[in-house]
PDB file of C-alpha atoms in Angstrom:
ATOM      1  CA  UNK A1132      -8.571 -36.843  -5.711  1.00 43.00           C
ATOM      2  CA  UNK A1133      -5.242 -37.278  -6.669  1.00 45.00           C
ATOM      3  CA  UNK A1134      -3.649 -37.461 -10.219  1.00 48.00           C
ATOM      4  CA  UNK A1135      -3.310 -41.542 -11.213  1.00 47.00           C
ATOM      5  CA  UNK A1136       0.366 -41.466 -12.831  1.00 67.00           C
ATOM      6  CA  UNK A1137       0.510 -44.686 -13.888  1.00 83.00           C
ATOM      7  CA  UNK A1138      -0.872 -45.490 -17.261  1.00 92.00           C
ATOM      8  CA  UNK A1139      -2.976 -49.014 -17.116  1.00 96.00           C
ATOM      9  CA  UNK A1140      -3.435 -50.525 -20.065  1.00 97.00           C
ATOM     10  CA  UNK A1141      -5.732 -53.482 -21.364  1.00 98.00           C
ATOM     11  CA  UNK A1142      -5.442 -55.445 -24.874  1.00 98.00           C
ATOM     12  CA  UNK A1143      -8.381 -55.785 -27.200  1.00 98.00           C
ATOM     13  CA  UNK A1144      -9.534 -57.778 -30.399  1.00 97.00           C
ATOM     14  CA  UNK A1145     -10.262 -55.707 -33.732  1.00 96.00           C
ATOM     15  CA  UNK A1146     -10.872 -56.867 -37.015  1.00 95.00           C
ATOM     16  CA  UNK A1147      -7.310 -56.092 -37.992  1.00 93.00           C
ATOM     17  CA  UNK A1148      -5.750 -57.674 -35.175  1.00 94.00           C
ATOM     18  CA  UNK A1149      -5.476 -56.960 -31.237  1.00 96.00           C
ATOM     19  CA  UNK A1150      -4.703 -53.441 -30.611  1.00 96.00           C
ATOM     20  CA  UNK A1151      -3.189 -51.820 -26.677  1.00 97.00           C
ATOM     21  CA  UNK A1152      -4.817 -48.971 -25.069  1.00 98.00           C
ATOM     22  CA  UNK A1153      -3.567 -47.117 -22.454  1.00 97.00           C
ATOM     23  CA  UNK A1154      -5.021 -44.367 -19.864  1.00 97.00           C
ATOM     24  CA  UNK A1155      -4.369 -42.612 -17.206  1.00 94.00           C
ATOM     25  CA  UNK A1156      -8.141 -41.846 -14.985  1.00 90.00           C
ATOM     26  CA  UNK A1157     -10.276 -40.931 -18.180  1.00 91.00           C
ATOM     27  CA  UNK A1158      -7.291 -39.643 -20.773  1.00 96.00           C
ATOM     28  CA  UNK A1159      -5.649 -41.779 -23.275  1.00 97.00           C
ATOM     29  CA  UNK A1160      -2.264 -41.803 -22.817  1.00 95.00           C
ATOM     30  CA  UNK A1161      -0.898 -44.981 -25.204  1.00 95.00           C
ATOM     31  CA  UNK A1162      -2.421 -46.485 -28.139  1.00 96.00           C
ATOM     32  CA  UNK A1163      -1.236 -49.482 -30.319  1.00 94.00           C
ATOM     33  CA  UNK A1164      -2.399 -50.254 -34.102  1.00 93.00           C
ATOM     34  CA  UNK A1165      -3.165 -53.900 -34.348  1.00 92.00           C
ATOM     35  CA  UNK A1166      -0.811 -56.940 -34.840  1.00 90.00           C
ATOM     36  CA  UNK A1167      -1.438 -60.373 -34.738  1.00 92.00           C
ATOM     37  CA  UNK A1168      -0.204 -61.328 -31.347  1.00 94.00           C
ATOM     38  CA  UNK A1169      -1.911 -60.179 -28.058  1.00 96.00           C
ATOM     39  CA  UNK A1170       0.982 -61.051 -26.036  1.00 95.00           C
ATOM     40  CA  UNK A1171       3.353 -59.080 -28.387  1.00 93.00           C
ATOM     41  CA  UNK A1172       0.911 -55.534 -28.263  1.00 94.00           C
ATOM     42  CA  UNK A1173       1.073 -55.816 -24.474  1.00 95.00           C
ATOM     43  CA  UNK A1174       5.171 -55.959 -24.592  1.00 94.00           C
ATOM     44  CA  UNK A1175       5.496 -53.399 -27.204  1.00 92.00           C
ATOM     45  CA  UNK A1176       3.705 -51.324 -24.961  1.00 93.00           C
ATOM     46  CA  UNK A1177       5.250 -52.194 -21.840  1.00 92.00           C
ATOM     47  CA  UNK A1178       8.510 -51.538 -23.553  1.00 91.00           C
ATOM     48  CA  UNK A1179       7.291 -47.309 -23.765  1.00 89.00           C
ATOM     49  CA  UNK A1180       6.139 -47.732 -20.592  1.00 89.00           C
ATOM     50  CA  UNK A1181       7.635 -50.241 -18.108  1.00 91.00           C
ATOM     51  CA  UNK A1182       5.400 -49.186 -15.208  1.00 92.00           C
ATOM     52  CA  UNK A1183       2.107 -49.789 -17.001  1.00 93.00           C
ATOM     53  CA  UNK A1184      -0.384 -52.031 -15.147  1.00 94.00           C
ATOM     54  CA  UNK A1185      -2.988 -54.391 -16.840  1.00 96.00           C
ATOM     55  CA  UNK A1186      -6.320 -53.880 -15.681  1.00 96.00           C
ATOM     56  CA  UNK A1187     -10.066 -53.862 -16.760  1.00 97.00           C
ATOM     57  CA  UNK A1188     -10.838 -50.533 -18.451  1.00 97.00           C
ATOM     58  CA  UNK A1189     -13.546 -48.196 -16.709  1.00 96.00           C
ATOM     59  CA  UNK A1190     -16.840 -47.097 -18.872  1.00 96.00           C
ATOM     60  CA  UNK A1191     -15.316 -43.551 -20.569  1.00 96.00           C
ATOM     61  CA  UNK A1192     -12.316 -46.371 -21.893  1.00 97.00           C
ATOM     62  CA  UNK A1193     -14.806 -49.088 -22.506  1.00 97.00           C
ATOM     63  CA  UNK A1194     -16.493 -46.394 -25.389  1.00 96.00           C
ATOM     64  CA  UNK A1195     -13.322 -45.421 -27.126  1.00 97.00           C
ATOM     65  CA  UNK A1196     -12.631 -49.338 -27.757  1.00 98.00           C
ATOM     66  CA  UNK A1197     -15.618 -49.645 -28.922  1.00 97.00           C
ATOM     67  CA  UNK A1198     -15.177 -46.688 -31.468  1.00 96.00           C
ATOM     68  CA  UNK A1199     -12.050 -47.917 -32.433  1.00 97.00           C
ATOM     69  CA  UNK A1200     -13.288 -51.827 -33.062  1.00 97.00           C
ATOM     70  CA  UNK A1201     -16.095 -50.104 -35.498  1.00 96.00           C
ATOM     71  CA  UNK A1202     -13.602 -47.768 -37.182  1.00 94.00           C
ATOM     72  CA  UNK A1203     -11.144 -50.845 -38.023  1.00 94.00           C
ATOM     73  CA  UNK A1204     -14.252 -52.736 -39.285  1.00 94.00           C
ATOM     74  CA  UNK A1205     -14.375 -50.173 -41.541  1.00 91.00           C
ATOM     75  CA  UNK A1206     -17.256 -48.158 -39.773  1.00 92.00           C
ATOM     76  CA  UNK A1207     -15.741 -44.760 -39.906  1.00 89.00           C
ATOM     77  CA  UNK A1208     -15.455 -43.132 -36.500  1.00 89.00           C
ATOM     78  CA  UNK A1209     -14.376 -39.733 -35.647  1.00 90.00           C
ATOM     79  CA  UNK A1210     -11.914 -39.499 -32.396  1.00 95.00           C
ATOM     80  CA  UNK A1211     -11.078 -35.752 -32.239  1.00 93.00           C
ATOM     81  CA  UNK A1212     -13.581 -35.866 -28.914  1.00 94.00           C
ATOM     82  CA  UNK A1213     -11.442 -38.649 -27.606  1.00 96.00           C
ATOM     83  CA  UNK A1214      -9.562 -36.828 -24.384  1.00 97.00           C
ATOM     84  CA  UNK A1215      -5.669 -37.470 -24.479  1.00 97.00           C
ATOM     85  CA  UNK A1216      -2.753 -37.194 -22.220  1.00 94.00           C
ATOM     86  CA  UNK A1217       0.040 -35.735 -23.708  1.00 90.00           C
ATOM     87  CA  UNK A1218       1.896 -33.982 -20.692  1.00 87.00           C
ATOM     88  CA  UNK A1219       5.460 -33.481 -21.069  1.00 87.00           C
ATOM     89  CA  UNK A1220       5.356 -33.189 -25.124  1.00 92.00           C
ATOM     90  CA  UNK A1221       7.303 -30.172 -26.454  1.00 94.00           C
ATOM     91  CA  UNK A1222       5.054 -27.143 -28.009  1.00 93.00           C
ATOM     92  CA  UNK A1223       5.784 -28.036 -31.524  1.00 94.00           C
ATOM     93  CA  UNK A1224       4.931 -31.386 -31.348  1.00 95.00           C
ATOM     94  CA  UNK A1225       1.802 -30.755 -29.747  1.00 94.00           C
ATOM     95  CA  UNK A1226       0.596 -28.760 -32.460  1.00 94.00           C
ATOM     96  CA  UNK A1227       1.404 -31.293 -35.070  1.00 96.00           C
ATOM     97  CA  UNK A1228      -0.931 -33.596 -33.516  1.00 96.00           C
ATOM     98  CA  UNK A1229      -3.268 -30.706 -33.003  1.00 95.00           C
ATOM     99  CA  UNK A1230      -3.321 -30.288 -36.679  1.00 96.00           C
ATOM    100  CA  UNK A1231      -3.486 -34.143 -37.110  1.00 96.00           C
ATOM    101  CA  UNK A1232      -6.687 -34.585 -35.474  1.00 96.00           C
ATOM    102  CA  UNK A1233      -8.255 -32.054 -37.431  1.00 95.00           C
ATOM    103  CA  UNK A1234      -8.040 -34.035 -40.489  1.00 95.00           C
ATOM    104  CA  UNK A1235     -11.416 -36.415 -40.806  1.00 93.00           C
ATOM    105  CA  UNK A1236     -11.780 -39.392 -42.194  1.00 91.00           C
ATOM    106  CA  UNK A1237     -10.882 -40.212 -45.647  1.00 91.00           C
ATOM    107  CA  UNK A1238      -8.894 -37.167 -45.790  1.00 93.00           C
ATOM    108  CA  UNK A1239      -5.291 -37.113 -46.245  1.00 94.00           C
ATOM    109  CA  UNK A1240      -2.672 -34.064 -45.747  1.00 94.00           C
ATOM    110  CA  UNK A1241       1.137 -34.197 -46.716  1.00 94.00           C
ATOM    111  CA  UNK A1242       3.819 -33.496 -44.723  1.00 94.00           C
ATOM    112  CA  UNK A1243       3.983 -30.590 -46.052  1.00 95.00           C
ATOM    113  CA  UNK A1244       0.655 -29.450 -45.561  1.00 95.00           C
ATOM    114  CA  UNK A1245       1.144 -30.657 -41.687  1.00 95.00           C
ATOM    115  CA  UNK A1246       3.694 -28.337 -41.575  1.00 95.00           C
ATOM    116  CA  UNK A1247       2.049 -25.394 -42.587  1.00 95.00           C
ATOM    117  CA  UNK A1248      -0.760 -25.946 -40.897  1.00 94.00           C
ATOM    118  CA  UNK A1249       0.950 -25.849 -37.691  1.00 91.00           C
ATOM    119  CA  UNK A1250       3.073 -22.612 -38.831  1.00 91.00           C
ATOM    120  CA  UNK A1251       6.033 -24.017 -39.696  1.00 90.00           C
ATOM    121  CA  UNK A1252       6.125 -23.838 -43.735  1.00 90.00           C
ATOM    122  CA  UNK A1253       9.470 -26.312 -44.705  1.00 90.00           C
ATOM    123  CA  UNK A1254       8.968 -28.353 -41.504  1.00 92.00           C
ATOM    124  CA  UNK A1255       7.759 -31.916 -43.146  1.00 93.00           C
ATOM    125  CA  UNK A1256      11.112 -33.531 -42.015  1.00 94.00           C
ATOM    126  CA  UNK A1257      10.231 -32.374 -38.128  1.00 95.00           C
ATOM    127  CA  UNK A1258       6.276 -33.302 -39.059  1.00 94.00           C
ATOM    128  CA  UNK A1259       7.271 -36.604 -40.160  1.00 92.00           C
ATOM    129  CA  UNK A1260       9.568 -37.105 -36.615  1.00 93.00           C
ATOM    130  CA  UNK A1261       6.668 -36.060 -35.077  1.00 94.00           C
ATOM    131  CA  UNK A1262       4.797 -38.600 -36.587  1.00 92.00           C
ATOM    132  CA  UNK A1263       6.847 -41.120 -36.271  1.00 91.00           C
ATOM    133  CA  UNK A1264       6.622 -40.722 -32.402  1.00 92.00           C
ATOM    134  CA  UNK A1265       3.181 -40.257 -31.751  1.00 94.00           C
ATOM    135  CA  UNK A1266       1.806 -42.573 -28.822  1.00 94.00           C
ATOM    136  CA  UNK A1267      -1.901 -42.751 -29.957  1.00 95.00           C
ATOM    137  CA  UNK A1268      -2.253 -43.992 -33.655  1.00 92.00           C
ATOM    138  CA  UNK A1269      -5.155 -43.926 -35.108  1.00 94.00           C
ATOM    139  CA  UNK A1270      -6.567 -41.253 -32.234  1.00 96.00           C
ATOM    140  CA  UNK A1271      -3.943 -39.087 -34.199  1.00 96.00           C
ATOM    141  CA  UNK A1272      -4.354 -40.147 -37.267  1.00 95.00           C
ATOM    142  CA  UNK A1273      -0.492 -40.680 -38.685  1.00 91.00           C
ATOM    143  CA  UNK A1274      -1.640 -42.667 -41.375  1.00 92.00           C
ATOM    144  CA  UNK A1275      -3.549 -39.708 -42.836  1.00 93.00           C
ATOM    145  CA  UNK A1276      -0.601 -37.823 -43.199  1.00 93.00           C
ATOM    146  CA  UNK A1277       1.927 -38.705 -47.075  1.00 92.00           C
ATOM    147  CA  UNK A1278       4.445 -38.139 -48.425  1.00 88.00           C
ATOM    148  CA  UNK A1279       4.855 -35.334 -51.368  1.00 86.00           C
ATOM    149  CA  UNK A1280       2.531 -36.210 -54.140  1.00 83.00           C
ATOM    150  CA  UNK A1281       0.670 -38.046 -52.412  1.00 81.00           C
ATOM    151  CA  UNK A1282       2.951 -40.825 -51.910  1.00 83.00           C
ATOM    152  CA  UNK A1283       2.123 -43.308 -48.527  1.00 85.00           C
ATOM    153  CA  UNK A1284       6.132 -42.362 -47.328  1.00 80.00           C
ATOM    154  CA  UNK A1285       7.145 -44.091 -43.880  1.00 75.00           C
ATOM    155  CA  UNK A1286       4.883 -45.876 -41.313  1.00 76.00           C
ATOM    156  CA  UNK A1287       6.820 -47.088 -38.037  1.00 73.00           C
ATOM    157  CA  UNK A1288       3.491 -49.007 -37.264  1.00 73.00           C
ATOM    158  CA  UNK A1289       3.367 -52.859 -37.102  1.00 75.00           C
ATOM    159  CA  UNK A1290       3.036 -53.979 -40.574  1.00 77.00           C
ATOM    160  CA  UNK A1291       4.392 -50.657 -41.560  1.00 82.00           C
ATOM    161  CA  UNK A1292       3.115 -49.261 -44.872  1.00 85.00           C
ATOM    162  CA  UNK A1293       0.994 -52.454 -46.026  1.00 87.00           C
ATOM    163  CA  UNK A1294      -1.126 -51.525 -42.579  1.00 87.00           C
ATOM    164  CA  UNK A1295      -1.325 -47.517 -43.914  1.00 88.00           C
ATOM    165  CA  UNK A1296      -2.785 -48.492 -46.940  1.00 90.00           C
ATOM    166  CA  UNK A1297      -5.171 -50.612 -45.420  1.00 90.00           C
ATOM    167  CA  UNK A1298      -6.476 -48.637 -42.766  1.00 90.00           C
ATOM    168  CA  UNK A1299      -6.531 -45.939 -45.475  1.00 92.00           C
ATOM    169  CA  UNK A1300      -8.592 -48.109 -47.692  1.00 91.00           C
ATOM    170  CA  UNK A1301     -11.243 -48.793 -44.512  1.00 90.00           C
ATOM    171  CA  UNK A1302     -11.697 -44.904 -44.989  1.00 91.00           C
ATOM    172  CA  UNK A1303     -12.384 -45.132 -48.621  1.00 90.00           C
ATOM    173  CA  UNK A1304      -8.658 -43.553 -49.506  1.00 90.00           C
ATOM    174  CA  UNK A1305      -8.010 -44.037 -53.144  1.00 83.00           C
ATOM    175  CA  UNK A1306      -3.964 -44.738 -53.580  1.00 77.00           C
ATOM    176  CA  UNK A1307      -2.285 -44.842 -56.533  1.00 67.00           C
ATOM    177  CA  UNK A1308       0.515 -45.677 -56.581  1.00 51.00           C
TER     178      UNK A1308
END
């Protein structure tokens, strides 16, 4: 069977908003934190990816929106298992997100610690780039990652760092400042 290479895409309802989801056969290739307008998700993600089609997700999809309409009801879910499609990303990015995943939960890493974690001790600036790129929020878990001391630093997500602290909050993150 041949490799699908367009990503399809479908728009769901959370508790925090309607969120996009992308795939290509049974990897995620595009996800969108929530916002308030269905219509505006769907462009936003159209906008990456002009050649995305709409269409009704299959079962393996179906299970990850499901996850992720629990964890933004404040059910914690873990979505390390979740497959991804992140051809064409360059090797140091890839290990960011790597390292991303791997921190659970209620768990939060700086920069910094990103950095080193993925070998590259003095790389938060590239971490945060990385970040600040990454197609599947919440699947890789940006908003785990703050500045030094703990501080929430940037969030390019919709609602930007009022969102961070709240989906930080659903994981029982304590912020304070």
């Amino acid at each position: 069977m041949a490799r699908v290479r367009t990503c399809q895409f479908t728009v769901f309802e959370t508790a925090l908003g309607f969120c996009a989801i992308a795939w290509r056969g049974a990897r995620i290739c595009r996800f969108h934190l929530p916002a308030a307008d269905p219509a505006a998700v769907a462009a936003r993600l159209r906008g990456e990816d002009p050649a995305a089609e709409p269409a009704p997700p299959p079962a393996s999809i179906v299970r990850v929106i499901e996850r992720v309409r629990h964890h933004l009801a404040g059910r914690r879910r873990d979505f390390r298992s979740v497959p991804l499609d992140l051809d064409g990303l360059p090797p140091f990015t890839r290990r960011v997100y790597e390292a991303a995943r791997k921190v659970p939960a209620g768990q939060t890493v700086t920069y910094g610690e990103l950095a080193e974690r993925c070998g590259s001790p003095g790389g938060a600036r590239a971490v945060g780039q990385a970040m600040a790129r990454n197609p599947v929020a919440l699947i890789i878990p940006c908003h785990r990652v703050l500045a030094a001391g703990g501080r929430l630093g940037g969030f390019s997500g919709p609602g930007g760092l009022d969102l961070k602290a709240r989906m930080l909050a659903l994981e029982g993150v304590s912020l304070d400042n």
